[in-house]
Short mmCIF file of N, CA and C in Angstrom, two decimals:
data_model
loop_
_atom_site.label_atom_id
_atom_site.label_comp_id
_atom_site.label_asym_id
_atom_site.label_seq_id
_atom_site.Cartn_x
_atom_site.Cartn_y
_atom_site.Cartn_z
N UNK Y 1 26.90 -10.87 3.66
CA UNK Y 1 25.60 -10.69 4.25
C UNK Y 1 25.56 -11.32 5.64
N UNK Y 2 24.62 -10.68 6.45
CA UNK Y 2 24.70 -11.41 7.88
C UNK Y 2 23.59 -12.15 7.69
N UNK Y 3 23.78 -13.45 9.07
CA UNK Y 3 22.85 -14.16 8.89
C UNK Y 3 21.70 -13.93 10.43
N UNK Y 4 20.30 -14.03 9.68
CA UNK Y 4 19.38 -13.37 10.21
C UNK Y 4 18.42 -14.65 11.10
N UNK Y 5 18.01 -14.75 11.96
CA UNK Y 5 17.52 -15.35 12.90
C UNK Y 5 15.83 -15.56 12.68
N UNK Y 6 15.41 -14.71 11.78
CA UNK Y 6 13.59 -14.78 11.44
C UNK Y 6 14.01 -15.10 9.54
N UNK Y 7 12.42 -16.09 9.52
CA UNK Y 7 12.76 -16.07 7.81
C UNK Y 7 11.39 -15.98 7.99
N UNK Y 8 10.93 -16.28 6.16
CA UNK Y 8 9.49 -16.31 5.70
C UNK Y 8 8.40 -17.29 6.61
N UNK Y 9 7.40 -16.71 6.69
CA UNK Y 9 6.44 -17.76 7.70
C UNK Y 9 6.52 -17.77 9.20
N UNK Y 10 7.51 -16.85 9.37
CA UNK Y 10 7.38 -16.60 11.26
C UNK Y 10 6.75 -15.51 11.73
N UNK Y 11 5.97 -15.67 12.53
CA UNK Y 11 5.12 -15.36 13.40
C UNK Y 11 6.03 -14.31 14.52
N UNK Y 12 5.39 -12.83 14.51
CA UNK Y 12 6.58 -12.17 14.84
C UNK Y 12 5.28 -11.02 15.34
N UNK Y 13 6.19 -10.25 16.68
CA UNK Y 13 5.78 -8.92 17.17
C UNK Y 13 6.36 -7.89 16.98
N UNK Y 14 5.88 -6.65 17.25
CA UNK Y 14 6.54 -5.38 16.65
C UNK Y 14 7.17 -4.88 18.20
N UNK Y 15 8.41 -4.60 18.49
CA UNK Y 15 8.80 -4.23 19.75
C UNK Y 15 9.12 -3.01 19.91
N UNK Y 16 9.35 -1.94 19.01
CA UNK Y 16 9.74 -0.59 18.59
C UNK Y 16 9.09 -0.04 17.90
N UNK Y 17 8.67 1.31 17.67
CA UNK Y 17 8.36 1.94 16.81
C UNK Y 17 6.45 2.37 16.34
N UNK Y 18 6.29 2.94 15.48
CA UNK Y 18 5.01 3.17 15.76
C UNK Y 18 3.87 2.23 15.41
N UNK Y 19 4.48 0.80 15.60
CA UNK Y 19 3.54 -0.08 15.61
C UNK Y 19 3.54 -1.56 16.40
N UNK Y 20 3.90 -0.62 17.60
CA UNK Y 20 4.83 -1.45 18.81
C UNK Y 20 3.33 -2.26 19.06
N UNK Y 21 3.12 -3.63 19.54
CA UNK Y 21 2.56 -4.55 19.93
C UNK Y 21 1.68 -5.18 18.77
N UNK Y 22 1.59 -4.82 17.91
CA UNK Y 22 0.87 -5.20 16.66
C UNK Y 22 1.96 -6.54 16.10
N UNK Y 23 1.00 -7.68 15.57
CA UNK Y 23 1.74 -9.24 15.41
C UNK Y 23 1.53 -9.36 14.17
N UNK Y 24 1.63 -10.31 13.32
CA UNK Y 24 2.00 -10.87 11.92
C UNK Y 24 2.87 -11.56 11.55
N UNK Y 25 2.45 -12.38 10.41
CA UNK Y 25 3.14 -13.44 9.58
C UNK Y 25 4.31 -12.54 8.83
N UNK Y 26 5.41 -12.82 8.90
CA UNK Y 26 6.74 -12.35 7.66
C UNK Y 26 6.58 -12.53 6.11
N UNK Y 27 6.50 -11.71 5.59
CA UNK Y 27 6.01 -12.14 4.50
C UNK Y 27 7.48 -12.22 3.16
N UNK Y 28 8.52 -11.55 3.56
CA UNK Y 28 9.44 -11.72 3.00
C UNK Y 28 10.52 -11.02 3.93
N UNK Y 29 11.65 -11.37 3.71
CA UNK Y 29 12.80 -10.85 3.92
C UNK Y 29 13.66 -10.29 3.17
N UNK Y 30 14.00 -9.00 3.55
CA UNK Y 30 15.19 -8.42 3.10
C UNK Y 30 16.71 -8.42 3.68
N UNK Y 31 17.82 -9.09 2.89
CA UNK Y 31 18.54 -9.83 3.95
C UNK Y 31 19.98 -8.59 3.79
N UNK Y 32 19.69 -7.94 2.10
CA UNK Y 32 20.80 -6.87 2.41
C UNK Y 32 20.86 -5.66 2.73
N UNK Y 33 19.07 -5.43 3.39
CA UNK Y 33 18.84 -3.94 3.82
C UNK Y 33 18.45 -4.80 5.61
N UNK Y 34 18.46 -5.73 5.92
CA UNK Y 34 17.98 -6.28 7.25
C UNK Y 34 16.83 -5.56 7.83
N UNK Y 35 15.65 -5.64 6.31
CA UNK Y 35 14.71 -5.42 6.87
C UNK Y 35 13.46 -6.15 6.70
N UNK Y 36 12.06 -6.33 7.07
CA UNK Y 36 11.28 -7.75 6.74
C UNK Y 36 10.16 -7.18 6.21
N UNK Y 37 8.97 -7.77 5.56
CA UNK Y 37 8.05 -6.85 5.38
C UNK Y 37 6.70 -8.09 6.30
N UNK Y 38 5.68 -7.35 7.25
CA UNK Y 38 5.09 -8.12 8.12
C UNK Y 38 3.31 -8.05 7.14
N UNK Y 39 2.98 -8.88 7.37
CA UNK Y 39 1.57 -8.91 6.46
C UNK Y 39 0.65 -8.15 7.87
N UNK Y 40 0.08 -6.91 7.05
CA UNK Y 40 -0.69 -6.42 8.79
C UNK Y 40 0.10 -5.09 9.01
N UNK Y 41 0.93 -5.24 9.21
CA UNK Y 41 1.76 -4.74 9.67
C UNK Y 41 2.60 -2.99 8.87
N UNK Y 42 2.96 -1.78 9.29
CA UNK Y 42 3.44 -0.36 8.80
C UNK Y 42 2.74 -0.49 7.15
N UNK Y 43 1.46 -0.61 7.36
CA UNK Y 43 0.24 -0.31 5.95
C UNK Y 43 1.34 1.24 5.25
N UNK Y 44 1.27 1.18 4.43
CA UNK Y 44 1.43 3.26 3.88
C UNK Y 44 0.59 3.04 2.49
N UNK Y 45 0.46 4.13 1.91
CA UNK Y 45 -0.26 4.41 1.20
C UNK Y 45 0.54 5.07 -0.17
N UNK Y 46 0.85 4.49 -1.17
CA UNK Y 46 1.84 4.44 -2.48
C UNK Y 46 0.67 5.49 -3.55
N UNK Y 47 0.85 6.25 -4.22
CA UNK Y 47 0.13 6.77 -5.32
C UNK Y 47 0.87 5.91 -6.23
N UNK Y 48 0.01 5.38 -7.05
CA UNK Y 48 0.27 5.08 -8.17
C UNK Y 48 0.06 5.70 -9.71
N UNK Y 49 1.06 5.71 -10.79
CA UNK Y 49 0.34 6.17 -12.12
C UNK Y 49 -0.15 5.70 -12.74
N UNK Y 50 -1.65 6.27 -13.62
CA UNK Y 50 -2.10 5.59 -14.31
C UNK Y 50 -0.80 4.57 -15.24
N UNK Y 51 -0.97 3.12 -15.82
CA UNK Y 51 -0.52 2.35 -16.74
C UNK Y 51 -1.54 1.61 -17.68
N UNK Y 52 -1.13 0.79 -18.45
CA UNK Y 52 -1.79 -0.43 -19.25
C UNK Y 52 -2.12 -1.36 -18.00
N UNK Y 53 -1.30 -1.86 -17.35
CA UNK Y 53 -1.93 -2.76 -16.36
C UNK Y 53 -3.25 -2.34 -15.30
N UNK Y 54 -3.15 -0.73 -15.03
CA UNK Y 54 -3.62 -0.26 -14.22
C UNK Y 54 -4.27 0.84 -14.65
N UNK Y 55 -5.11 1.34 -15.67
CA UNK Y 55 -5.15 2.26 -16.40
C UNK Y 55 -6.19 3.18 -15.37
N UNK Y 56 -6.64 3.32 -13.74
CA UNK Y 56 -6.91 3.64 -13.49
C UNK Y 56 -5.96 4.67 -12.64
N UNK Y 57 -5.16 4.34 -12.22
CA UNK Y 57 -4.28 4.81 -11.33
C UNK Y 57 -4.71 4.59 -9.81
N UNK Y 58 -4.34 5.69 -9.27
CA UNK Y 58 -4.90 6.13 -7.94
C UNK Y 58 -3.50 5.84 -6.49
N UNK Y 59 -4.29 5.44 -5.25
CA UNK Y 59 -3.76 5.48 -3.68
C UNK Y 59 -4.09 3.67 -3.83
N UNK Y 60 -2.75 2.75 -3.19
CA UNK Y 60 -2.93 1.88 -3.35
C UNK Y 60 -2.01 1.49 -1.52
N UNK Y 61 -2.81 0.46 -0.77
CA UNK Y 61 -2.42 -0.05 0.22
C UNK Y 61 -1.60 -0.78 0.61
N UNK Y 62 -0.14 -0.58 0.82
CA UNK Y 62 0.52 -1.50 1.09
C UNK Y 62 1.71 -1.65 2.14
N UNK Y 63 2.21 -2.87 2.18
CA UNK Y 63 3.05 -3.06 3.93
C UNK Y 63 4.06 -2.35 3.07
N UNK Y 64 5.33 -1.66 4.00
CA UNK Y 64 6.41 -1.32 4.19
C UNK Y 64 7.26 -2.22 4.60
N UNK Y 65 8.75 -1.77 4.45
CA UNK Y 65 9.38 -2.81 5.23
C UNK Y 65 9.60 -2.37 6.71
N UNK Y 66 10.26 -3.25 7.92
CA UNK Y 66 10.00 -3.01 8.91
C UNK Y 66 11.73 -3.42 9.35
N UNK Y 67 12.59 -3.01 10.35
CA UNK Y 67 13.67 -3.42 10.59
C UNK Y 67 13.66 -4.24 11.62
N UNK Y 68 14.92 -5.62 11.13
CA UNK Y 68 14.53 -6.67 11.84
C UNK Y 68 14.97 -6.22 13.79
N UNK Y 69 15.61 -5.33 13.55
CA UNK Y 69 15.90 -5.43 15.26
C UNK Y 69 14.68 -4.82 15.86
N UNK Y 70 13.30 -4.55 15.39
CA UNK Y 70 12.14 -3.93 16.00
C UNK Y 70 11.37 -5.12 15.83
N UNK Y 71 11.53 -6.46 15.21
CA UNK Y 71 10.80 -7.44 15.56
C UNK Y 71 11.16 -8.56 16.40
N UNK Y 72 10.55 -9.28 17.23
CA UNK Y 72 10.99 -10.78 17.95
C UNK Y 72 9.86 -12.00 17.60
N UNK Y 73 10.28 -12.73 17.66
CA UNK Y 73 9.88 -13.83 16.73
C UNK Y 73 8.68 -14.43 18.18
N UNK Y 74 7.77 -15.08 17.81
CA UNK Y 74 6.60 -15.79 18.53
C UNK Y 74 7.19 -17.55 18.30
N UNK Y 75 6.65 -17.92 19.83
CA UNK Y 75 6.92 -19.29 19.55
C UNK Y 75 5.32 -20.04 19.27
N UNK Y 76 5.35 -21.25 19.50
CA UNK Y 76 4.09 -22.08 19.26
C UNK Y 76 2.43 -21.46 20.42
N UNK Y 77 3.33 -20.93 21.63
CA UNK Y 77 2.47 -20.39 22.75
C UNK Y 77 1.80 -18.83 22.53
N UNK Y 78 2.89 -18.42 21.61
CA UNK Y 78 2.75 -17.16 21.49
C UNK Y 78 3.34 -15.94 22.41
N UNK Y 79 4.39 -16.90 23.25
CA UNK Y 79 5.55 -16.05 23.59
C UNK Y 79 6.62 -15.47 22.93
N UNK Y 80 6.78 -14.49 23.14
CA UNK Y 80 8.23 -13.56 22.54
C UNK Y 80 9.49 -14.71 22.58
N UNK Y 81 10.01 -14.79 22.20
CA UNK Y 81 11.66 -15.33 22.49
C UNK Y 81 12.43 -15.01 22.00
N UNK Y 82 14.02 -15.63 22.02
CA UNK Y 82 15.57 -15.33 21.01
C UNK Y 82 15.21 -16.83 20.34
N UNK Y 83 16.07 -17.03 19.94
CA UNK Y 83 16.09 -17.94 18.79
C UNK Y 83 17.56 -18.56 19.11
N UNK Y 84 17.92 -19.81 18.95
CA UNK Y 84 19.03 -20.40 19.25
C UNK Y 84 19.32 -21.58 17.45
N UNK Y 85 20.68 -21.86 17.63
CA UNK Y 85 20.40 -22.71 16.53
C UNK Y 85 21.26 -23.69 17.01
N UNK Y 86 20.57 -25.05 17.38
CA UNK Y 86 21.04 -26.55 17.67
C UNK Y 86 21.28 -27.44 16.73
N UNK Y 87 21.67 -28.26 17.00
CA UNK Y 87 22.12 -29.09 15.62
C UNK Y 87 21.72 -30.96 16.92
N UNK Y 88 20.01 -30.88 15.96
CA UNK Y 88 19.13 -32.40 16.78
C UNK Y 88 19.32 -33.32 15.50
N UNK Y 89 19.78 -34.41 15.86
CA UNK Y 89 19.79 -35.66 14.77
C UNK Y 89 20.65 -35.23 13.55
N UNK Y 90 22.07 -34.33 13.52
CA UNK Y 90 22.72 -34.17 12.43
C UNK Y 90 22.48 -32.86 12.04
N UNK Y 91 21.22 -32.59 12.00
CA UNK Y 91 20.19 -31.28 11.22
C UNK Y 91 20.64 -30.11 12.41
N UNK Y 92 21.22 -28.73 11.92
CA UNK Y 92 20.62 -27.38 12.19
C UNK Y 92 19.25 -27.04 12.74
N UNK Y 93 18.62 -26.69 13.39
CA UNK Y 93 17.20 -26.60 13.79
C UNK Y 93 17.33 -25.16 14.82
N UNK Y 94 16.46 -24.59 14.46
CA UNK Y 94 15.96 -23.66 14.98
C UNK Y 94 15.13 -23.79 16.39
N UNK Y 95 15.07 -23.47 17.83
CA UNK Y 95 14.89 -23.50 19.18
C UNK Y 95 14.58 -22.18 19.64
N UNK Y 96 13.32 -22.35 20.26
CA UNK Y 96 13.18 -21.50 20.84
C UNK Y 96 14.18 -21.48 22.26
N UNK Y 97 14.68 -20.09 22.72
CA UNK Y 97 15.35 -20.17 24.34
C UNK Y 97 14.31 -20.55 25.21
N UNK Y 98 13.19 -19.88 25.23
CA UNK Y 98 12.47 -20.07 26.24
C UNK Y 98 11.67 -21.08 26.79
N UNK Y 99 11.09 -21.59 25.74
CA UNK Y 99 10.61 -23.31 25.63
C UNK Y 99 11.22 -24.60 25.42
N UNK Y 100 12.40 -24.38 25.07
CA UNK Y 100 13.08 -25.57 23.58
C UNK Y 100 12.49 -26.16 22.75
N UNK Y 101 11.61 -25.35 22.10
CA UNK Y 101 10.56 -25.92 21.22
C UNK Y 101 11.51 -25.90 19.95
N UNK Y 102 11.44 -26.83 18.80
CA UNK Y 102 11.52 -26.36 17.43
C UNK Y 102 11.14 -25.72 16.71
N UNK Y 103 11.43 -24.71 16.32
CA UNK Y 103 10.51 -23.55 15.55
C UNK Y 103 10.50 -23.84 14.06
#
């Protein structure tokens, strides 16, 4: 598996595709299809069948996944950036390029 530069809880923009400038929280990652799913973010619309859990059925609202090379991660300012990985006090840590903030 490759290793991916956004995880759960980052704050991310859409840079491609038909929901280019639209922002959101990550709500999970998919690390062996490298794709993320954004809360907010490529809504579609699932039919569902009636069940026991659901004995109504119907059109139910929900995110899609989104591919990670159409998102870039937000820093604390709410600038776009890359992502670097430093190693402060022993620890791996995540850096923004553009600020050197810790992300």
């Amino acid at each position: 598996m490759t290793k991916l530069k956004v995880k759960t809880g980052d704050t991310v923009r859409v840079i491609a595709g038909d929901h280019k400038g639209s922002e959101g929280k990550i709500v999970k990652v998919l690390r062996e299809k490298n794709k993320a799913i954004v809360e907010g973010v490529n809504i579609i619309s699932k039919h569902v069948k009636p069940s026991a859990s659901n004995p109504q059925g119907g059109i139910v609202k929900k995110e899609a996944p989104i591919q990670i090379s159409n998102l870039v991660v937000l820093d604390a300012n709410n600038v776009a950036t890359k992502i670097a990985i430093k190693n402060v006090d022993g620890k791996n840590v995540r850096v923004s390029k553009k600020s050197n903030q810790v992300l």
